[in-house]
PDB file of C-alpha atoms in Angstrom:
ATOM      1  CA  MET U   1     -45.172   8.463 -89.020  1.00  0.00           C
ATOM      2  CA  ALA U   2     -41.924   6.691 -88.079  1.00  0.00           C
ATOM      3  CA  SER U   3     -41.735   3.742 -85.732  1.00  0.00           C
ATOM      4  CA  PHE U   4     -41.014   4.560 -82.085  1.00  0.00           C
ATOM      5  CA  SER U   5     -39.326   2.115 -79.748  1.00  0.00           C
ATOM      6  CA  PHE U   6     -38.041   2.794 -76.236  1.00  0.00           C
ATOM      7  CA  GLN U   7     -36.943   0.140 -73.758  1.00  0.00           C
ATOM      8  CA  ILE U   8     -35.327   0.314 -70.337  1.00  0.00           C
ATOM      9  CA  LYS U   9     -33.434  -2.618 -68.844  1.00  0.00           C
ATOM     10  CA  SER U  10     -31.396  -3.339 -65.720  1.00  0.00           C
ATOM     11  CA  GLY U  11     -28.168  -5.295 -65.382  1.00  0.00           C
ATOM     12  CA  ARG U  12     -27.291  -7.636 -62.553  1.00  0.00           C
ATOM     13  CA  LYS U  13     -24.048  -7.792 -60.609  1.00  0.00           C
ATOM     14  CA  GLY U  14     -21.387  -9.454 -62.732  1.00  0.00           C
ATOM     15  CA  GLY U  15     -22.918  -8.494 -66.066  1.00  0.00           C
ATOM     16  CA  ALA U  16     -21.913  -4.862 -66.553  1.00  0.00           C
ATOM     17  CA  LEU U  17     -18.435  -5.310 -68.019  1.00  0.00           C
ATOM     18  CA  GLY U  18     -19.537  -7.931 -70.548  1.00  0.00           C
ATOM     19  CA  HIS U  19     -22.472  -5.817 -71.648  1.00  0.00           C
ATOM     20  CA  SER U  20     -20.232  -2.771 -71.968  1.00  0.00           C
ATOM     21  CA  ARG U  21     -18.074  -4.688 -74.442  1.00  0.00           C
ATOM     22  CA  TYR U  22     -21.157  -5.794 -76.363  1.00  0.00           C
ATOM     23  CA  VAL U  23     -22.461  -2.215 -76.583  1.00  0.00           C
ATOM     24  CA  ALA U  24     -19.089  -0.809 -77.657  1.00  0.00           C
ATOM     25  CA  ARG U  25     -18.566  -3.721 -80.090  1.00  0.00           C
ATOM     26  CA  ARG U  26     -15.262  -4.613 -78.479  1.00  0.00           C
ATOM     27  CA  GLY U  27     -13.527  -7.981 -78.728  1.00  0.00           C
ATOM     28  CA  TYR U  28     -15.390 -10.583 -80.750  1.00  0.00           C
ATOM     29  CA  HIS U  29     -18.439  -8.289 -80.882  1.00  0.00           C
ATOM     30  CA  SER U  30     -16.567  -6.099 -83.392  1.00  0.00           C
ATOM     31  CA  ALA U  31     -17.311  -8.693 -86.067  1.00  0.00           C
ATOM     32  CA  ARG U  32     -20.894  -7.418 -86.211  1.00  0.00           C
ATOM     33  CA  GLY U  33     -19.640  -4.397 -88.161  1.00  0.00           C
ATOM     34  CA  ASP U  34     -22.649  -2.199 -87.302  1.00  0.00           C
ATOM     35  CA  LEU U  35     -21.126   0.408 -84.964  1.00  0.00           C
ATOM     36  CA  VAL U  36     -21.954   3.977 -86.032  1.00  0.00           C
ATOM     37  CA  LEU U  37     -21.102   6.096 -82.966  1.00  0.00           C
ATOM     38  CA  SER U  38     -19.822   5.434 -79.451  1.00  0.00           C
ATOM     39  CA  GLY U  39     -18.705   7.386 -76.407  1.00  0.00           C
ATOM     40  CA  TYR U  40     -18.956   7.894 -72.651  1.00  0.00           C
ATOM     41  CA  GLY U  41     -19.170  10.627 -70.041  1.00  0.00           C
ATOM     42  CA  ASN U  42     -19.424  11.670 -66.378  1.00  0.00           C
ATOM     43  CA  LEU U  43     -17.039   8.931 -65.205  1.00  0.00           C
ATOM     44  CA  PRO U  44     -15.351   9.428 -61.798  1.00  0.00           C
ATOM     45  CA  ALA U  45     -11.640  10.292 -61.783  1.00  0.00           C
ATOM     46  CA  TRP U  46     -10.628   6.819 -60.607  1.00  0.00           C
ATOM     47  CA  ALA U  47     -12.061   5.281 -63.817  1.00  0.00           C
ATOM     48  CA  ASP U  48      -9.295   7.117 -65.734  1.00  0.00           C
ATOM     49  CA  ALA U  49     -11.592   7.789 -68.724  1.00  0.00           C
ATOM     50  CA  GLU U  50     -12.043   4.034 -69.245  1.00  0.00           C
ATOM     51  CA  PRO U  51     -15.689   2.868 -69.212  1.00  0.00           C
ATOM     52  CA  GLU U  52     -14.624  -0.749 -68.766  1.00  0.00           C
ATOM     53  CA  GLN U  53     -12.810   0.171 -65.556  1.00  0.00           C
ATOM     54  CA  PHE U  54     -15.986   1.771 -64.207  1.00  0.00           C
ATOM     55  CA  TRP U  55     -18.214  -1.195 -65.070  1.00  0.00           C
ATOM     56  CA  ARG U  56     -15.640  -3.665 -63.720  1.00  0.00           C
ATOM     57  CA  ALA U  57     -15.780  -1.845 -60.380  1.00  0.00           C
ATOM     58  CA  ALA U  58     -19.587  -1.884 -60.455  1.00  0.00           C
ATOM     59  CA  ASP U  59     -19.540  -5.653 -60.962  1.00  0.00           C
ATOM     60  CA  GLU U  60     -17.127  -6.064 -58.069  1.00  0.00           C
ATOM     61  CA  HIS U  61     -18.496  -3.629 -55.499  1.00  0.00           C
ATOM     62  CA  GLU U  62     -22.253  -3.201 -56.114  1.00  0.00           C
ATOM     63  CA  ARG U  63     -24.382  -5.083 -53.589  1.00  0.00           C
ATOM     64  CA  ILE U  64     -25.509  -8.590 -54.492  1.00  0.00           C
ATOM     65  CA  ASN U  65     -29.117  -7.715 -55.382  1.00  0.00           C
ATOM     66  CA  GLY U  66     -28.337  -4.265 -56.788  1.00  0.00           C
ATOM     67  CA  ALA U  67     -28.470  -3.223 -60.440  1.00  0.00           C
ATOM     68  CA  THR U  68     -24.982  -2.501 -61.764  1.00  0.00           C
ATOM     69  CA  TYR U  69     -26.390  -0.508 -64.669  1.00  0.00           C
ATOM     70  CA  ARG U  70     -29.554   0.668 -66.375  1.00  0.00           C
ATOM     71  CA  GLU U  71     -29.855   0.700 -70.134  1.00  0.00           C
ATOM     72  CA  LEU U  72     -32.057   2.646 -72.512  1.00  0.00           C
ATOM     73  CA  ILE U  73     -32.510   1.220 -76.010  1.00  0.00           C
ATOM     74  CA  VAL U  74     -33.965   3.859 -78.290  1.00  0.00           C
ATOM     75  CA  ALA U  75     -34.831   3.473 -81.967  1.00  0.00           C
ATOM     76  CA  LEU U  76     -33.574   6.451 -83.993  1.00  0.00           C
ATOM     77  CA  PRO U  77     -34.943   7.840 -87.287  1.00  0.00           C
ATOM     78  CA  ASN U  78     -32.942   6.525 -90.248  1.00  0.00           C
ATOM     79  CA  VAL U  79     -33.373   9.867 -92.005  1.00  0.00           C
ATOM     80  CA  LEU U  80     -31.083  11.501 -89.417  1.00  0.00           C
ATOM     81  CA  ILE U  81     -28.097   9.234 -90.026  1.00  0.00           C
ATOM     82  CA  GLY U  82     -24.978  11.195 -90.929  1.00  0.00           C
ATOM     83  CA  THR U  83     -24.118  14.695 -89.665  1.00  0.00           C
ATOM     84  CA  PRO U  84     -27.432  15.266 -87.775  1.00  0.00           C
ATOM     85  CA  LEU U  85     -27.056  12.050 -85.773  1.00  0.00           C
ATOM     86  CA  ARG U  86     -24.467  13.069 -83.178  1.00  0.00           C
ATOM     87  CA  PRO U  87     -26.328  16.231 -82.015  1.00  0.00           C
ATOM     88  CA  LEU U  88     -29.496  14.124 -81.636  1.00  0.00           C
ATOM     89  CA  VAL U  89     -27.678  11.492 -79.572  1.00  0.00           C
ATOM     90  CA  GLU U  90     -25.997  14.108 -77.380  1.00  0.00           C
ATOM     91  CA  ASP U  91     -29.342  15.824 -76.786  1.00  0.00           C
ATOM     92  CA  LEU U  92     -30.997  12.525 -75.797  1.00  0.00           C
ATOM     93  CA  ILE U  93     -28.185  11.647 -73.378  1.00  0.00           C
ATOM     94  CA  CYS U  94     -28.131  15.083 -71.743  1.00  0.00           C
ATOM     95  CA  LYS U  95     -31.878  15.282 -71.208  1.00  0.00           C
ATOM     96  CA  LEU U  96     -32.587  11.640 -70.354  1.00  0.00           C
ATOM     97  CA  ILE U  97     -29.847  10.869 -67.807  1.00  0.00           C
ATOM     98  CA  GLY U  98     -28.195  14.184 -66.905  1.00  0.00           C
ATOM     99  CA  ASP U  99     -25.004  13.923 -64.842  1.00  0.00           C
ATOM    100  CA  ARG U 100     -24.967  10.175 -64.276  1.00  0.00           C
ATOM    101  CA  PRO U 101     -21.992   8.111 -65.536  1.00  0.00           C
ATOM    102  CA  TYR U 102     -22.744   6.611 -68.941  1.00  0.00           C
ATOM    103  CA  GLN U 103     -21.510   4.798 -72.012  1.00  0.00           C
ATOM    104  CA  TYR U 104     -23.369   4.746 -75.314  1.00  0.00           C
ATOM    105  CA  ALA U 105     -23.203   3.294 -78.788  1.00  0.00           C
ATOM    106  CA  VAL U 106     -25.335   3.647 -81.890  1.00  0.00           C
ATOM    107  CA  HIS U 107     -25.752   0.496 -83.970  1.00  0.00           C
ATOM    108  CA  SER U 108     -27.182   0.188 -87.460  1.00  0.00           C
ATOM    109  CA  PRO U 109     -27.616  -3.488 -88.353  1.00  0.00           C
ATOM    110  CA  LYS U 110     -29.762  -4.608 -91.247  1.00  0.00           C
ATOM    111  CA  SER U 111     -33.042  -6.250 -90.310  1.00  0.00           C
ATOM    112  CA  SER U 112     -33.184  -9.968 -90.997  1.00  0.00           C
ATOM    113  CA  LEU U 113     -36.592  -9.754 -92.644  1.00  0.00           C
ATOM    114  CA  GLN U 114     -36.339  -6.927 -95.182  1.00  0.00           C
ATOM    115  CA  GLY U 115     -32.700  -5.864 -95.040  1.00  0.00           C
ATOM    116  CA  GLU U 116     -33.548  -2.304 -93.952  1.00  0.00           C
ATOM    117  CA  GLN U 117     -31.311  -0.344 -91.577  1.00  0.00           C
ATOM    118  CA  ASN U 118     -32.266  -0.603 -87.922  1.00  0.00           C
ATOM    119  CA  LEU U 119     -30.686   2.495 -86.361  1.00  0.00           C
ATOM    120  CA  HIS U 120     -30.804   2.479 -82.560  1.00  0.00           C
ATOM    121  CA  MET U 121     -28.899   3.664 -79.498  1.00  0.00           C
ATOM    122  CA  HIS U 122     -27.808   1.650 -76.461  1.00  0.00           C
ATOM    123  CA  LEU U 123     -27.308   3.957 -73.481  1.00  0.00           C
ATOM    124  CA  MET U 124     -25.789   2.270 -70.417  1.00  0.00           C
ATOM    125  CA  TYR U 125     -25.733   4.393 -67.296  1.00  0.00           C
ATOM    126  CA  SER U 126     -25.231   4.098 -63.562  1.00  0.00           C
ATOM    127  CA  ASP U 127     -27.920   5.157 -61.111  1.00  0.00           C
ATOM    128  CA  ARG U 128     -25.114   6.358 -58.813  1.00  0.00           C
ATOM    129  CA  MET U 129     -25.342  10.154 -58.851  1.00  0.00           C
ATOM    130  CA  PRO U 130     -22.091  12.162 -58.572  1.00  0.00           C
ATOM    131  CA  ASP U 131     -22.217  14.638 -55.672  1.00  0.00           C
ATOM    132  CA  GLY U 132     -18.776  16.256 -55.680  1.00  0.00           C
ATOM    133  CA  PHE U 133     -17.208  14.031 -53.016  1.00  0.00           C
ATOM    134  CA  THR U 134     -14.082  12.049 -53.870  1.00  0.00           C
ATOM    135  CA  ARG U 135     -14.539   8.319 -53.365  1.00  0.00           C
ATOM    136  CA  SER U 136     -12.631   5.126 -54.097  1.00  0.00           C
ATOM    137  CA  PRO U 137     -14.166   2.549 -56.461  1.00  0.00           C
ATOM    138  CA  ALA U 138     -15.388   0.471 -53.518  1.00  0.00           C
ATOM    139  CA  GLN U 139     -16.931   3.456 -51.723  1.00  0.00           C
ATOM    140  CA  THR U 140     -18.635   4.715 -54.877  1.00  0.00           C
ATOM    141  CA  PHE U 141     -20.884   1.632 -54.880  1.00  0.00           C
ATOM    142  CA  ALA U 142     -21.343   1.421 -51.092  1.00  0.00           C
ATOM    143  CA  ARG U 143     -24.623   2.156 -49.335  1.00  0.00           C
ATOM    144  CA  PHE U 144     -25.552   5.847 -49.319  1.00  0.00           C
ATOM    145  CA  ASN U 145     -25.236   7.654 -45.977  1.00  0.00           C
ATOM    146  CA  PRO U 146     -27.923  10.386 -45.792  1.00  0.00           C
ATOM    147  CA  VAL U 147     -26.500  11.906 -42.582  1.00  0.00           C
ATOM    148  CA  SER U 148     -22.860  12.054 -43.729  1.00  0.00           C
ATOM    149  CA  PRO U 149     -22.885  11.587 -47.520  1.00  0.00           C
ATOM    150  CA  TRP U 150     -19.089  11.671 -47.778  1.00  0.00           C
ATOM    151  CA  ARG U 151     -18.877   8.577 -45.561  1.00  0.00           C
ATOM    152  CA  GLY U 152     -21.063   6.414 -47.786  1.00  0.00           C
ATOM    153  CA  GLY U 153     -21.475   5.684 -51.480  1.00  0.00           C
ATOM    154  CA  CYS U 154     -23.086   7.760 -54.196  1.00  0.00           C
ATOM    155  CA  ARG U 155     -26.848   7.968 -53.863  1.00  0.00           C
ATOM    156  CA  LYS U 156     -28.926   5.981 -56.349  1.00  0.00           C
ATOM    157  CA  MET U 157     -31.308   8.051 -58.454  1.00  0.00           C
ATOM    158  CA  SER U 158     -34.036   5.398 -58.203  1.00  0.00           C
ATOM    159  CA  GLY U 159     -33.595   4.842 -54.465  1.00  0.00           C
ATOM    160  CA  GLY U 160     -36.760   5.109 -52.364  1.00  0.00           C
ATOM    161  CA  ARG U 161     -39.132   5.548 -55.305  1.00  0.00           C
ATOM    162  CA  THR U 162     -42.363   3.574 -55.462  1.00  0.00           C
ATOM    163  CA  ALA U 163     -43.368   1.329 -58.356  1.00  0.00           C
ATOM    164  CA  MET U 164     -45.950   3.921 -59.444  1.00  0.00           C
ATOM    165  CA  GLN U 165     -43.365   6.706 -59.396  1.00  0.00           C
ATOM    166  CA  LEU U 166     -40.965   4.597 -61.466  1.00  0.00           C
ATOM    167  CA  ARG U 167     -43.779   3.870 -63.934  1.00  0.00           C
ATOM    168  CA  ASP U 168     -44.521   7.581 -64.255  1.00  0.00           C
ATOM    169  CA  ASP U 169     -40.809   8.242 -64.751  1.00  0.00           C
ATOM    170  CA  LEU U 170     -40.734   5.755 -67.629  1.00  0.00           C
ATOM    171  CA  ILE U 171     -43.760   7.342 -69.312  1.00  0.00           C
ATOM    172  CA  ALA U 172     -42.162  10.770 -68.980  1.00  0.00           C
ATOM    173  CA  MET U 173     -38.873   9.492 -70.419  1.00  0.00           C
ATOM    174  CA  ARG U 174     -40.654   7.949 -73.396  1.00  0.00           C
ATOM    175  CA  LYS U 175     -42.423  11.225 -74.152  1.00  0.00           C
ATOM    176  CA  LEU U 176     -39.215  13.196 -73.738  1.00  0.00           C
ATOM    177  CA  ALA U 177     -37.340  10.879 -76.106  1.00  0.00           C
ATOM    178  CA  ALA U 178     -40.070  11.283 -78.731  1.00  0.00           C
ATOM    179  CA  ASP U 179     -40.191  15.073 -78.302  1.00  0.00           C
ATOM    180  CA  ILE U 180     -36.407  15.343 -78.737  1.00  0.00           C
ATOM    181  CA  GLN U 181     -36.457  13.230 -81.902  1.00  0.00           C
ATOM    182  CA  ASN U 182     -39.343  15.231 -83.345  1.00  0.00           C
ATOM    183  CA  ALA U 183     -37.537  18.508 -82.624  1.00  0.00           C
ATOM    184  CA  HIS U 184     -34.478  17.293 -84.528  1.00  0.00           C
ATOM    185  CA  LEU U 185     -36.602  15.941 -87.380  1.00  0.00           C
ATOM    186  CA  ALA U 186     -38.303  19.337 -87.713  1.00  0.00           C
ATOM    187  CA  LYS U 187     -34.966  21.163 -87.499  1.00  0.00           C
ATOM    188  CA  HIS U 188     -33.674  19.238 -90.509  1.00  0.00           C
ATOM    189  CA  GLY U 189     -36.831  19.686 -92.566  1.00  0.00           C
ATOM    190  CA  HIS U 190     -38.319  16.201 -92.254  1.00  0.00           C
ATOM    191  CA  SER U 191     -42.088  15.865 -92.019  1.00  0.00           C
ATOM    192  CA  VAL U 192     -41.976  12.383 -90.455  1.00  0.00           C
ATOM    193  CA  ARG U 193     -42.636  12.213 -86.688  1.00  0.00           C
ATOM    194  CA  VAL U 194     -42.537   9.599 -83.917  1.00  0.00           C
ATOM    195  CA  ASP U 195     -45.225   9.018 -81.294  1.00  0.00           C
ATOM    196  CA  HIS U 196     -44.501   7.657 -77.814  1.00  0.00           C
ATOM    197  CA  ARG U 197     -48.116   6.736 -77.109  1.00  0.00           C
ATOM    198  CA  SER U 198     -49.400   3.177 -77.146  1.00  0.00           C
ATOM    199  CA  LEU U 199     -51.068   1.941 -80.327  1.00  0.00           C
ATOM    200  CA  ARG U 200     -54.411   1.965 -78.538  1.00  0.00           C
ATOM    201  CA  ASP U 201     -54.019   5.608 -77.537  1.00  0.00           C
ATOM    202  CA  GLN U 202     -53.087   6.448 -81.127  1.00  0.00           C
ATOM    203  CA  GLY U 203     -56.287   4.816 -82.375  1.00  0.00           C
ATOM    204  CA  ILE U 204     -54.504   1.937 -84.107  1.00  0.00           C
ATOM    205  CA  SER U 205     -56.439  -1.325 -83.943  1.00  0.00           C
ATOM    206  CA  ARG U 206     -53.731  -3.952 -83.902  1.00  0.00           C
ATOM    207  CA  ALA U 207     -51.531  -5.628 -81.335  1.00  0.00           C
ATOM    208  CA  PRO U 208     -47.945  -4.362 -80.995  1.00  0.00           C
ATOM    209  CA  GLU U 209     -45.510  -6.032 -83.345  1.00  0.00           C
ATOM    210  CA  HIS U 210     -43.176  -8.405 -81.506  1.00  0.00           C
ATOM    211  CA  HIS U 211     -39.508  -9.000 -82.133  1.00  0.00           C
ATOM    212  CA  LEU U 212     -39.170 -12.175 -84.207  1.00  0.00           C
ATOM    213  CA  GLY U 213     -35.418 -12.604 -83.861  1.00  0.00           C
ATOM    214  CA  PRO U 214     -32.934 -13.693 -86.548  1.00  0.00           C
ATOM    215  CA  GLY U 215     -33.368 -17.389 -85.710  1.00  0.00           C
ATOM    216  CA  ARG U 216     -37.151 -17.285 -86.189  1.00  0.00           C
ATOM    217  CA  ILE U 217     -36.789 -15.343 -89.434  1.00  0.00           C
ATOM    218  CA  ARG U 218     -34.188 -17.792 -90.807  1.00  0.00           C
ATOM    219  CA  SER U 219     -36.626 -20.635 -90.185  1.00  0.00           C
ATOM    220  CA  MET U 220     -39.390 -18.952 -92.197  1.00  0.00           C
ATOM    221  CA  SER U 221     -39.993 -19.989 -95.798  1.00  0.00           C
ATOM    222  CA  PRO U 222     -39.907 -17.299 -98.518  1.00  0.00           C
ATOM    223  CA  GLN U 223     -43.705 -17.471 -98.678  1.00  0.00           C
ATOM    224  CA  GLU U 224     -44.029 -16.998 -94.891  1.00  0.00           C
ATOM    225  CA  LYS U 225     -41.739 -13.963 -95.047  1.00  0.00           C
ATOM    226  CA  GLU U 226     -43.718 -12.500 -97.927  1.00  0.00           C
ATOM    227  CA  ASP U 227     -47.013 -13.056 -96.097  1.00  0.00           C
ATOM    228  CA  TYR U 228     -45.645 -11.513 -92.906  1.00  0.00           C
ATOM    229  CA  ILE U 229     -44.389  -8.411 -94.736  1.00  0.00           C
ATOM    230  CA  ARG U 230     -47.708  -8.073 -96.565  1.00  0.00           C
ATOM    231  CA  ARG U 231     -49.600  -8.223 -93.255  1.00  0.00           C
ATOM    232  CA  ARG U 232     -47.245  -5.661 -91.707  1.00  0.00           C
ATOM    233  CA  GLU U 233     -47.645  -3.237 -94.591  1.00  0.00           C
ATOM    234  CA  GLY U 234     -51.383  -3.804 -94.696  1.00  0.00           C
ATOM    235  CA  TRP U 235     -52.043  -2.905 -91.049  1.00  0.00           C
ATOM    236  CA  GLN U 236     -54.312   0.142 -90.965  1.00  0.00           C
ATOM    237  CA  PRO U 237     -55.159   2.442 -88.046  1.00  0.00           C
ATOM    238  CA  ARG U 238     -58.734   3.265 -87.128  1.00  0.00           C
ATOM    239  CA  GLY U 239     -58.258   6.912 -88.076  1.00  0.00           C
ATOM    240  CA  ALA U 240     -58.150   7.700 -91.788  1.00  0.00           C
ATOM    241  CA  GLY U 241     -54.878   8.864 -93.277  1.00  0.00           C
ATOM    242  CA  ALA U 242     -52.628   7.975 -90.341  1.00  0.00           C
ATOM    243  CA  SER U 243     -49.764   5.513 -90.559  1.00  0.00           C
ATOM    244  CA  ASP U 244     -48.261   3.111 -88.056  1.00  0.00           C
ATOM    245  CA  GLY U 245     -46.826   5.303 -85.320  1.00  0.00           C
ATOM    246  CA  GLY U 246     -44.779   2.715 -83.573  1.00  0.00           C
ATOM    247  CA  SER U 247     -44.736  -0.429 -81.605  1.00  0.00           C
ATOM    248  CA  SER U 248     -43.520  -0.225 -78.039  1.00  0.00           C
ATOM    249  CA  GLU U 249     -41.442  -3.327 -78.746  1.00  0.00           C
ATOM    250  CA  ALA U 250     -37.856  -2.850 -79.916  1.00  0.00           C
ATOM    251  CA  ARG U 251     -37.070  -4.659 -83.131  1.00  0.00           C
ATOM    252  CA  LEU U 252     -33.369  -5.003 -82.481  1.00  0.00           C
TER     253      LEU U 252
END
């Protein structure tokens, strides 16, 4: 079973444009050399097909305590790199965020510990739902007017939802992301699968693996790295014959 990782994050006012450049590997971020795919969609006409223009407006006009963007970070199966990758990414975007404005990039850096490819997608999107009304950049991010929608900003998808509802949404999104990946794996003849469930629910008796980070790994001696890898490979689930189905922590 392949490792499954799915994270959702929120961006504060003033941080959207910079994060957009990081995701797209623009400017000094291009030196990372790990960009595989990138793109965008559902931008309003005033953005002129420029994601940076959209995120710049979000930074400027979104309310002080509002999220300028959400971001999904999804680990992707290395076996699907190449021609099968784009259809998988497009399927994930369509089914996970629908019509909301978005920008995405797929990165494939090498892990600091073992040098293996770490294929994953960053999907930035706005919670502001298009509704067919023409708005200026400032009005797009204004407060929604439920009585006269054309007078206010675009409604936020997460607006008015309780913490429990948002939690259920996240669980559903995780399952959907796993189901989509498994469908594409099956389509291309791969037997490997991903599992969105927690390790406990999968019957695996270990704590989730945490992201060490390049700095921590650089500080480890060769013996510490070897011991860590041996422990990782030696972890066994409670059920016979199963393999590690995936930490909920992203190892990015």
